[in-house]
PDB file of C-alpha atoms in Angstrom:
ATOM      1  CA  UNK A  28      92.568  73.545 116.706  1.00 64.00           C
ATOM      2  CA  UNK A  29      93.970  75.443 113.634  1.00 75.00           C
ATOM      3  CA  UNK A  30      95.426  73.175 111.142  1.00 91.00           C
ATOM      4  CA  UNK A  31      96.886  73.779 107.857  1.00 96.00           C
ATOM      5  CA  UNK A  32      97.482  71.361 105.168  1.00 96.00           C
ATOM      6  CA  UNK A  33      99.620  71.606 102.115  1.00 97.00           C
ATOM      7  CA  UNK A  34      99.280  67.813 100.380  1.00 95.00           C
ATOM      8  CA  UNK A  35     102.351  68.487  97.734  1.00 96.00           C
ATOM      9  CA  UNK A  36     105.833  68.270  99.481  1.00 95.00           C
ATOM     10  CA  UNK A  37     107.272  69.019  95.980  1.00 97.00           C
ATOM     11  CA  UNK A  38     106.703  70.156  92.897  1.00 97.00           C
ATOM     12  CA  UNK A  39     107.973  71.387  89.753  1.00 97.00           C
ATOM     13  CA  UNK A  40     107.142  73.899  86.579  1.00 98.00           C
ATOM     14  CA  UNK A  41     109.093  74.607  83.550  1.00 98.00           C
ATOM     15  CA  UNK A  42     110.346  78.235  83.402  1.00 98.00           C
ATOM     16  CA  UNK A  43     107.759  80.585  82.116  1.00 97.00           C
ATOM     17  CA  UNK A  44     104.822  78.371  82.616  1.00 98.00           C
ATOM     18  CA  UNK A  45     101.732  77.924  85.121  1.00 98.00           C
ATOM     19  CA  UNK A  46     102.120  76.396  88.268  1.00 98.00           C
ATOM     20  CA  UNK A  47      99.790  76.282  91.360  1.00 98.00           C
ATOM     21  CA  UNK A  48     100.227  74.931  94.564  1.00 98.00           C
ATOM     22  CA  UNK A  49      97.570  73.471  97.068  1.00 98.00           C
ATOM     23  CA  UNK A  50      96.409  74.259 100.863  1.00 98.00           C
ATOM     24  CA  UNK A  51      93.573  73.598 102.584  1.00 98.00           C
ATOM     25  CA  UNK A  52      93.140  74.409 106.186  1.00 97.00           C
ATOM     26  CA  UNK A  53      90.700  73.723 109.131  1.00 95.00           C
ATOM     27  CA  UNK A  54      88.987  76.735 111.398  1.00 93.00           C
ATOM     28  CA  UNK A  55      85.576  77.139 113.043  1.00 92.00           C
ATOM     29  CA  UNK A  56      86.271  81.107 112.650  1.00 91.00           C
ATOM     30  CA  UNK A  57      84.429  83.273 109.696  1.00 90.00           C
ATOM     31  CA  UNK A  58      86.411  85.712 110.186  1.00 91.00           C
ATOM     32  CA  UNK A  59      90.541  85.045 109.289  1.00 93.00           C
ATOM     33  CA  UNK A  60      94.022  85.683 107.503  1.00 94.00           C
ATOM     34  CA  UNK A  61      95.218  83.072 104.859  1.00 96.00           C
ATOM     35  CA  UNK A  62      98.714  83.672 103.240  1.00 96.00           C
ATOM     36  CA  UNK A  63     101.598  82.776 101.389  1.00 98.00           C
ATOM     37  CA  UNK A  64     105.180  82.711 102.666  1.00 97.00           C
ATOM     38  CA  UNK A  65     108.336  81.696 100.233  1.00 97.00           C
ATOM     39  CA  UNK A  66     111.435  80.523 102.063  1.00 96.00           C
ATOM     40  CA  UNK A  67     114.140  80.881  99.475  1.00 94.00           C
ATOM     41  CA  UNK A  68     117.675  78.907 100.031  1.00 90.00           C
ATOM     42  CA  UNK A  69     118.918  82.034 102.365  1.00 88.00           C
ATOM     43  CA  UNK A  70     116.185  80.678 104.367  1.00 89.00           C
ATOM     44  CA  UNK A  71     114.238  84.122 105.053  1.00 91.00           C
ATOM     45  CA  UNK A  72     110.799  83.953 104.611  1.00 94.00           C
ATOM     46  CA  UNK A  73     109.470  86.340 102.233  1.00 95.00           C
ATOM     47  CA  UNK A  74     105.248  87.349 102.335  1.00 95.00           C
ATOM     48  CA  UNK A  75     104.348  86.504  99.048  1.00 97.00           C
ATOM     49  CA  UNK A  76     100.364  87.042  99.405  1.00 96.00           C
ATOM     50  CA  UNK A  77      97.957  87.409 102.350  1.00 95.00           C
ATOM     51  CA  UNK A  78      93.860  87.534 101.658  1.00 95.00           C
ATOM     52  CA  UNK A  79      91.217  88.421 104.120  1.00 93.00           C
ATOM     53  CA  UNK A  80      88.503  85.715 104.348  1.00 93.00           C
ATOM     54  CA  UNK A  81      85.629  88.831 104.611  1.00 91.00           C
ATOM     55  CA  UNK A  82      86.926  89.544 101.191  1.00 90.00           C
ATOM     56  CA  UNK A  83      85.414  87.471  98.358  1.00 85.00           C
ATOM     57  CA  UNK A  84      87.565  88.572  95.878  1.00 91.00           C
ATOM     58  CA  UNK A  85      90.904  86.569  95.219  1.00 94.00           C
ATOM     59  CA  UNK A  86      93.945  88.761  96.088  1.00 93.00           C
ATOM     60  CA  UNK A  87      96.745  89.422  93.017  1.00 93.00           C
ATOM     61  CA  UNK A  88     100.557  90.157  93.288  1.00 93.00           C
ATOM     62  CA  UNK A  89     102.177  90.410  90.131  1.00 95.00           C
ATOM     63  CA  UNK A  90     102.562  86.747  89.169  1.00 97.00           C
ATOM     64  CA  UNK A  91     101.108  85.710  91.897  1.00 97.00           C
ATOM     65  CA  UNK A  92      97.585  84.976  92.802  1.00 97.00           C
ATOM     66  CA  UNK A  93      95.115  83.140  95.068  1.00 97.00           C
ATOM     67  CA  UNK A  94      92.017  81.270  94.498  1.00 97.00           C
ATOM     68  CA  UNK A  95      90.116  81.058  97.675  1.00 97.00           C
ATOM     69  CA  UNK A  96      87.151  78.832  98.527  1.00 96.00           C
ATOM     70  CA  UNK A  97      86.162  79.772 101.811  1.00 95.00           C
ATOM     71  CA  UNK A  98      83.292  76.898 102.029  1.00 94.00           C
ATOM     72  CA  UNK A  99      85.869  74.198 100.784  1.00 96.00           C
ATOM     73  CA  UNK A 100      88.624  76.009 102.841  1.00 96.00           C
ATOM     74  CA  UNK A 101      90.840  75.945 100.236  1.00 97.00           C
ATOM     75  CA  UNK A 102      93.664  78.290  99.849  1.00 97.00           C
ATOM     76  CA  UNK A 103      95.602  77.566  96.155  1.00 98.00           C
ATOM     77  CA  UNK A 104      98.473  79.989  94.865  1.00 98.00           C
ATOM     78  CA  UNK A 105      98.961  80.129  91.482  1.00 98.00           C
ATOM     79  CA  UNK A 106     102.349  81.362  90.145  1.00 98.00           C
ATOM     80  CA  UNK A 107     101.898  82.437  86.086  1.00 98.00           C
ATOM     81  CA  UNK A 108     105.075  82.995  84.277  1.00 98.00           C
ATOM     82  CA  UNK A 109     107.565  80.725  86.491  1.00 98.00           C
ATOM     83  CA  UNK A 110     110.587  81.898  86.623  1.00 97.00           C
ATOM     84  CA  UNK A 111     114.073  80.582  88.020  1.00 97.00           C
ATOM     85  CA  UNK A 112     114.056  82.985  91.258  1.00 96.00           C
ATOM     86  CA  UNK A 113     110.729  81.483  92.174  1.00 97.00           C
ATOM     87  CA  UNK A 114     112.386  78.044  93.021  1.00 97.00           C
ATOM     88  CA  UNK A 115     111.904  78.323  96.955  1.00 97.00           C
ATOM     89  CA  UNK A 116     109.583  76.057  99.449  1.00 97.00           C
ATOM     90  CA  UNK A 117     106.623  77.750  99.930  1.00 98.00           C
ATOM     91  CA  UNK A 118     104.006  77.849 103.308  1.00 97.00           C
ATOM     92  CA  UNK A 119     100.392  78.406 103.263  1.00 97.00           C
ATOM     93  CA  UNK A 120      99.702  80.133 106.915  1.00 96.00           C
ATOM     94  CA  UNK A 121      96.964  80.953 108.524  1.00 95.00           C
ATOM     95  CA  UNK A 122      96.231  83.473 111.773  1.00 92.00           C
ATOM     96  CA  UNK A 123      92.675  84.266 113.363  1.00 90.00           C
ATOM     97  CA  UNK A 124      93.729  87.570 113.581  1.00 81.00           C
ATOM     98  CA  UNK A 125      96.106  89.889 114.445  1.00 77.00           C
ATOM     99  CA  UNK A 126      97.678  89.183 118.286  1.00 76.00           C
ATOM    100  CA  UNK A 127      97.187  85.315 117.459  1.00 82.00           C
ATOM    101  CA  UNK A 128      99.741  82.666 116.142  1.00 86.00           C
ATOM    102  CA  UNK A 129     100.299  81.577 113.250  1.00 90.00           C
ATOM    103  CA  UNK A 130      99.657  78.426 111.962  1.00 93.00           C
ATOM    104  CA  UNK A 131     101.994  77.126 109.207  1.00 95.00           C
ATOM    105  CA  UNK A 132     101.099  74.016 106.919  1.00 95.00           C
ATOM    106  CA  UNK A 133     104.575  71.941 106.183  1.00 94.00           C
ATOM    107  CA  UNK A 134     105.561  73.811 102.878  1.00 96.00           C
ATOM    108  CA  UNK A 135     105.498  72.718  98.727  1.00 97.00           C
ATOM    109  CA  UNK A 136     109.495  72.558  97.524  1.00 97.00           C
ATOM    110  CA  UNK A 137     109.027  74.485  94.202  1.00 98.00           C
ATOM    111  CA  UNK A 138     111.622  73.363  91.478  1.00 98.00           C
ATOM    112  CA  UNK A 139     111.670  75.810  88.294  1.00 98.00           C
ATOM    113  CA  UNK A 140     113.072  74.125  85.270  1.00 97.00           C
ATOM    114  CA  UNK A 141     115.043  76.220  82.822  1.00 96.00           C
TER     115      UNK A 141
ATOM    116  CA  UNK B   8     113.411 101.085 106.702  1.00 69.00           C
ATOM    117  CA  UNK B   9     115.740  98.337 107.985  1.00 80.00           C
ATOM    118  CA  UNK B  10     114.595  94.538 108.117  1.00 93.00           C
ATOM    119  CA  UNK B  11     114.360  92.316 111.030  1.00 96.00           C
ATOM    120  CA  UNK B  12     117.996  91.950 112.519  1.00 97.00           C
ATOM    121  CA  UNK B  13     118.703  88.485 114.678  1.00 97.00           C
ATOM    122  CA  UNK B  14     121.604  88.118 115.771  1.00 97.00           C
ATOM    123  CA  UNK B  15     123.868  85.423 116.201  1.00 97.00           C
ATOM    124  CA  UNK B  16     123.459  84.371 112.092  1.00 97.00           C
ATOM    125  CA  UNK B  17     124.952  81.033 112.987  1.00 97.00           C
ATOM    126  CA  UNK B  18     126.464  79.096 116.312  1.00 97.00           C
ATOM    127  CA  UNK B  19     127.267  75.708 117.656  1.00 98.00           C
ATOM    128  CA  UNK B  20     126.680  74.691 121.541  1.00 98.00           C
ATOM    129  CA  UNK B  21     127.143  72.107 123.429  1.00 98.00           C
ATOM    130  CA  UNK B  22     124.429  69.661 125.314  1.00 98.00           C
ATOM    131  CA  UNK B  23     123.366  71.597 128.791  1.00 98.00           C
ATOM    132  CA  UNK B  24     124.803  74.782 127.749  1.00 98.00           C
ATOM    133  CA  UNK B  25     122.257  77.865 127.430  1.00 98.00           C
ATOM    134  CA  UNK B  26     121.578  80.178 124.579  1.00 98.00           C
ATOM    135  CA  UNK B  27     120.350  83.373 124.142  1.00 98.00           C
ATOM    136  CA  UNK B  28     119.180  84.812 120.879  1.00 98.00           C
ATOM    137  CA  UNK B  29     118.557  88.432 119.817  1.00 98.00           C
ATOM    138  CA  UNK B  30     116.222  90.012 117.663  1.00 98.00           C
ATOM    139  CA  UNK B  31     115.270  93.616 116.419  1.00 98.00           C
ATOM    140  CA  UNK B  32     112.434  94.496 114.729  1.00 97.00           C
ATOM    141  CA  UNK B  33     111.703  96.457 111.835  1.00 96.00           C
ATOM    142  CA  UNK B  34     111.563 100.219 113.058  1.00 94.00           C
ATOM    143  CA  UNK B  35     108.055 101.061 114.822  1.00 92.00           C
ATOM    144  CA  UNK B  36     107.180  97.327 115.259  1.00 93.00           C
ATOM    145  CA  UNK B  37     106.124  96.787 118.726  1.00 92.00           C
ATOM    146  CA  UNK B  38     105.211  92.716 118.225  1.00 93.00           C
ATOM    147  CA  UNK B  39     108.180  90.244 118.222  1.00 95.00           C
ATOM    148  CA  UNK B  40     107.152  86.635 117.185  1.00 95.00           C
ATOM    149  CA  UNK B  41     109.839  83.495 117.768  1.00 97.00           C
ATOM    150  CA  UNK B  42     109.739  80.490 115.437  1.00 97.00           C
ATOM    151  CA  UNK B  43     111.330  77.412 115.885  1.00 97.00           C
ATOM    152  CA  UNK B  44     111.682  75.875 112.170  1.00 96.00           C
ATOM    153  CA  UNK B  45     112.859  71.920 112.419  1.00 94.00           C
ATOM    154  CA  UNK B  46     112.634  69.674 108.714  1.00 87.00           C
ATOM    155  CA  UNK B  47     110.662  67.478 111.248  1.00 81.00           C
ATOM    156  CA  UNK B  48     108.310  69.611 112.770  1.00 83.00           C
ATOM    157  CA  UNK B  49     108.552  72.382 110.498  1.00 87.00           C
ATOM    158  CA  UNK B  50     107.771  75.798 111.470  1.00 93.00           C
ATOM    159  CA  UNK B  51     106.127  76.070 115.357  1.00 94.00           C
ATOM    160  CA  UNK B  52     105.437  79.027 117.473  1.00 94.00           C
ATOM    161  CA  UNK B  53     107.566  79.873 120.554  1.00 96.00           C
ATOM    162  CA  UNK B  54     105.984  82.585 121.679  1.00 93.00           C
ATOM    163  CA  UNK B  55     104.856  86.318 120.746  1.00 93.00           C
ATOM    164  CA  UNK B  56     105.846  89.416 122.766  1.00 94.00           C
ATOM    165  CA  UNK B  57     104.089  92.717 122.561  1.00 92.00           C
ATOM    166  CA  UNK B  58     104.863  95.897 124.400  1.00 91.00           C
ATOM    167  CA  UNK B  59     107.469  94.222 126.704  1.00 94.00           C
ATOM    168  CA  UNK B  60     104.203  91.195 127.570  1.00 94.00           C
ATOM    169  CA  UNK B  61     104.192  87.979 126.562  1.00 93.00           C
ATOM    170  CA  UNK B  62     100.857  87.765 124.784  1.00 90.00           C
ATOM    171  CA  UNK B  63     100.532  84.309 123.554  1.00 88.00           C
ATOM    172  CA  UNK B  64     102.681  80.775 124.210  1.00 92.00           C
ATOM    173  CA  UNK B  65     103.580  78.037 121.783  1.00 92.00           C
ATOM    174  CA  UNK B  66     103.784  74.399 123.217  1.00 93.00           C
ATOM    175  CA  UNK B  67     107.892  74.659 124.642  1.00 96.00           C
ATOM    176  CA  UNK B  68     108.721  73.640 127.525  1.00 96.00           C
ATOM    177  CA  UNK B  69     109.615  76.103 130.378  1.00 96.00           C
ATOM    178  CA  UNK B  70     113.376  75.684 129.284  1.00 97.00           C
ATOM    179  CA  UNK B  71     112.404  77.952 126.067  1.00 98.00           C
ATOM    180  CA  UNK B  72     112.043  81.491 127.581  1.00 97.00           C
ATOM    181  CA  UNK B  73     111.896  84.802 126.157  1.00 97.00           C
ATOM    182  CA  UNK B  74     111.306  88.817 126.930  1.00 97.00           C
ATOM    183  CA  UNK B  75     111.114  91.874 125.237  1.00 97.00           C
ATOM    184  CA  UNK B  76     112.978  95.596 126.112  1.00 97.00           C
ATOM    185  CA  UNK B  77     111.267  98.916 126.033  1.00 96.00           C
ATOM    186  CA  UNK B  78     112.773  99.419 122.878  1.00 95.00           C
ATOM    187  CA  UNK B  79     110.796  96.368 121.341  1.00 95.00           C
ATOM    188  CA  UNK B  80     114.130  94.321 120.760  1.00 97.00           C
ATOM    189  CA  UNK B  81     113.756  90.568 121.857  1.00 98.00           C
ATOM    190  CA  UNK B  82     115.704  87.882 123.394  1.00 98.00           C
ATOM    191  CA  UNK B  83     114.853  84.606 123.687  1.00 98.00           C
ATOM    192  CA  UNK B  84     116.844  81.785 125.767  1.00 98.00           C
ATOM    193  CA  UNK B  85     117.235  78.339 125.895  1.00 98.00           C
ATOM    194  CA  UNK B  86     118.601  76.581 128.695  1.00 96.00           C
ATOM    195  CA  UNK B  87     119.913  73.367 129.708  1.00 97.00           C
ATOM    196  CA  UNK B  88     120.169  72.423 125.313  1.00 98.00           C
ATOM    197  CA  UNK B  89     119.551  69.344 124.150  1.00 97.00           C
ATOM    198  CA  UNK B  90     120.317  67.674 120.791  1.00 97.00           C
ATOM    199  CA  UNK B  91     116.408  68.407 119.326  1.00 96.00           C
ATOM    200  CA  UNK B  92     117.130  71.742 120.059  1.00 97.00           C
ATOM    201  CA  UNK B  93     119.028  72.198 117.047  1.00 97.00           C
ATOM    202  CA  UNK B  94     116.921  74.380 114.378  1.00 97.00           C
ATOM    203  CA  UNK B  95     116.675  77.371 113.068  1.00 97.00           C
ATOM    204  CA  UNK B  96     115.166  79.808 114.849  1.00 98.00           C
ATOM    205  CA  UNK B  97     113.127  83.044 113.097  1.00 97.00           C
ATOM    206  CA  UNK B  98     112.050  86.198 114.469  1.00 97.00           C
ATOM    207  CA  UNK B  99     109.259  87.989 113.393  1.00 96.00           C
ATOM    208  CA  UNK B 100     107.928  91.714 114.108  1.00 95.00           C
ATOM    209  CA  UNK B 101     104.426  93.213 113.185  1.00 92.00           C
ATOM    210  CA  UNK B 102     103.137  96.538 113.168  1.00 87.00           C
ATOM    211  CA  UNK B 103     100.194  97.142 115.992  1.00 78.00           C
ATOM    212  CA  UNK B 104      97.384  96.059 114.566  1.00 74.00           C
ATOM    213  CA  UNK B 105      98.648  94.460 111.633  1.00 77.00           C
ATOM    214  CA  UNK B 106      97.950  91.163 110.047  1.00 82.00           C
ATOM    215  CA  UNK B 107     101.072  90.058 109.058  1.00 89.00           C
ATOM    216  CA  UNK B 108     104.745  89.229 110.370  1.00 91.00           C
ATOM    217  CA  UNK B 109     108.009  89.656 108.850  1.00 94.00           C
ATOM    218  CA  UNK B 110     110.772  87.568 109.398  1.00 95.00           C
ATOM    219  CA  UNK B 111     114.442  88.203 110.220  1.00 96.00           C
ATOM    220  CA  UNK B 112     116.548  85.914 108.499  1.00 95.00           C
ATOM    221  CA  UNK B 113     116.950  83.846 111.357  1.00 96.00           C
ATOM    222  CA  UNK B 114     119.434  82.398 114.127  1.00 97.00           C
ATOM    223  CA  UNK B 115     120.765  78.527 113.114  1.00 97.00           C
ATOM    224  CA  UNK B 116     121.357  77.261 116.090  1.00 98.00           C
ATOM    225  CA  UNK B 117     123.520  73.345 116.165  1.00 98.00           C
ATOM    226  CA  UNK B 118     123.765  71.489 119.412  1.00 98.00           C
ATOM    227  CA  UNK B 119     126.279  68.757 119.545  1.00 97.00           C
TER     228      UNK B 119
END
């Protein structure tokens, strides 16, 4: 079965610095989704970055980025510049592909520190 | 285009009672996705819905039910509530063929 680990239940960055969160998840499959989700305090989950595991290079958003180790199955986003709006919990999900469930890991609290 | 609407935002029932829950997707999205998002369990899948099928089943028991209308909005149900029931509940709709979901804000749902 799918699993999805994210080892830091919180963490926290001072405002305009580096901060990157951990995932690592579990799959026989070569072939996958991996992304970020960012549940602010209104509670709505936002896609913050999804990468294609045929795709060896990491995917970028603005601020955001990924470094993915597909051999280690390791899944890390790294936020550059924190800032204050960034504070959220954050999920690392994974999905076989599309028509298949999600699989969530249990989310990294993200406190930015003016 | 318009987001994911679910409707209630917020309600309170009572032990035994049922509920049913409403979502619409974003405009053209034919998949509709239920979460179930606990500080427990976190985030679990309910169920998916595509073209008015169920395509794929979370773990739920048969008291968690759900269905989808021609015009791709969803409802899902729960009957006979209990106290773990309380959660909040997110929709989700995809495009066909897409990889990713997009969430509604969700449905809190308190059983007392």
């Amino acid at each position: 079965a799918q699993t999805v680990t994210q080892s830091q239940p919180e963490m926290s960055v001072q405002e305009a610095e580096t901060v990157t969160l951990s995932c690592t998840y579990d799959t026989s499959e070569s072939d996958y989704y991996l992304f970020w989700y960012k549940q602010p305090p209104s509670r709505q989950m936002i896609l913050v970055i999804r990468q294609e595991a045929y795709k060896q290079q990491n995917a970028t958003e603005n601020r955001f980025s990924v470094n993915f180790q597909k051999a280690a199955k390791s899944f890390s986003l790294k936020i550059s510049d924190s800032q204050l709006g960034d504070a959220a919990m954050y999920f690392c999900a994974y999905r076989y592909r599309p028509g298949n469930q999600f699989y969530f890991g249990t989310g990294t609290s993200l406190t930015v520190i003016p | 285009k318009a987001g994911v609407t679910q409707t209630p935002r917020y309600l309170i029932k009572t032990r035994g009672q049922q509920v049913t829950l409403s979502c619409s997707p974003i405009s053209g999205h034919r998949s509709v996705s239920w979460y179930q998002q606990t500080p427990g369990q976190g985030l679990q899948f309910l169920f998916e819905y595509f073209s008015e099928t169920q395509r794929n089943k979370g773990n739920f028991p048969g008291r968690f039910s759900g269905r989808q209308f021609s015009n791709s909005r969803s409802e899902m149900n729960v009957s006979t509530l209990e106290l773990g029931d309380s959660a909040l509940y997110l929709c989700a709709s995809s495009p066909d063929g897409g990889n990713t979901i997009y969430f509604g804000e969700g449905s809190w749902l308190t059983v007392v």
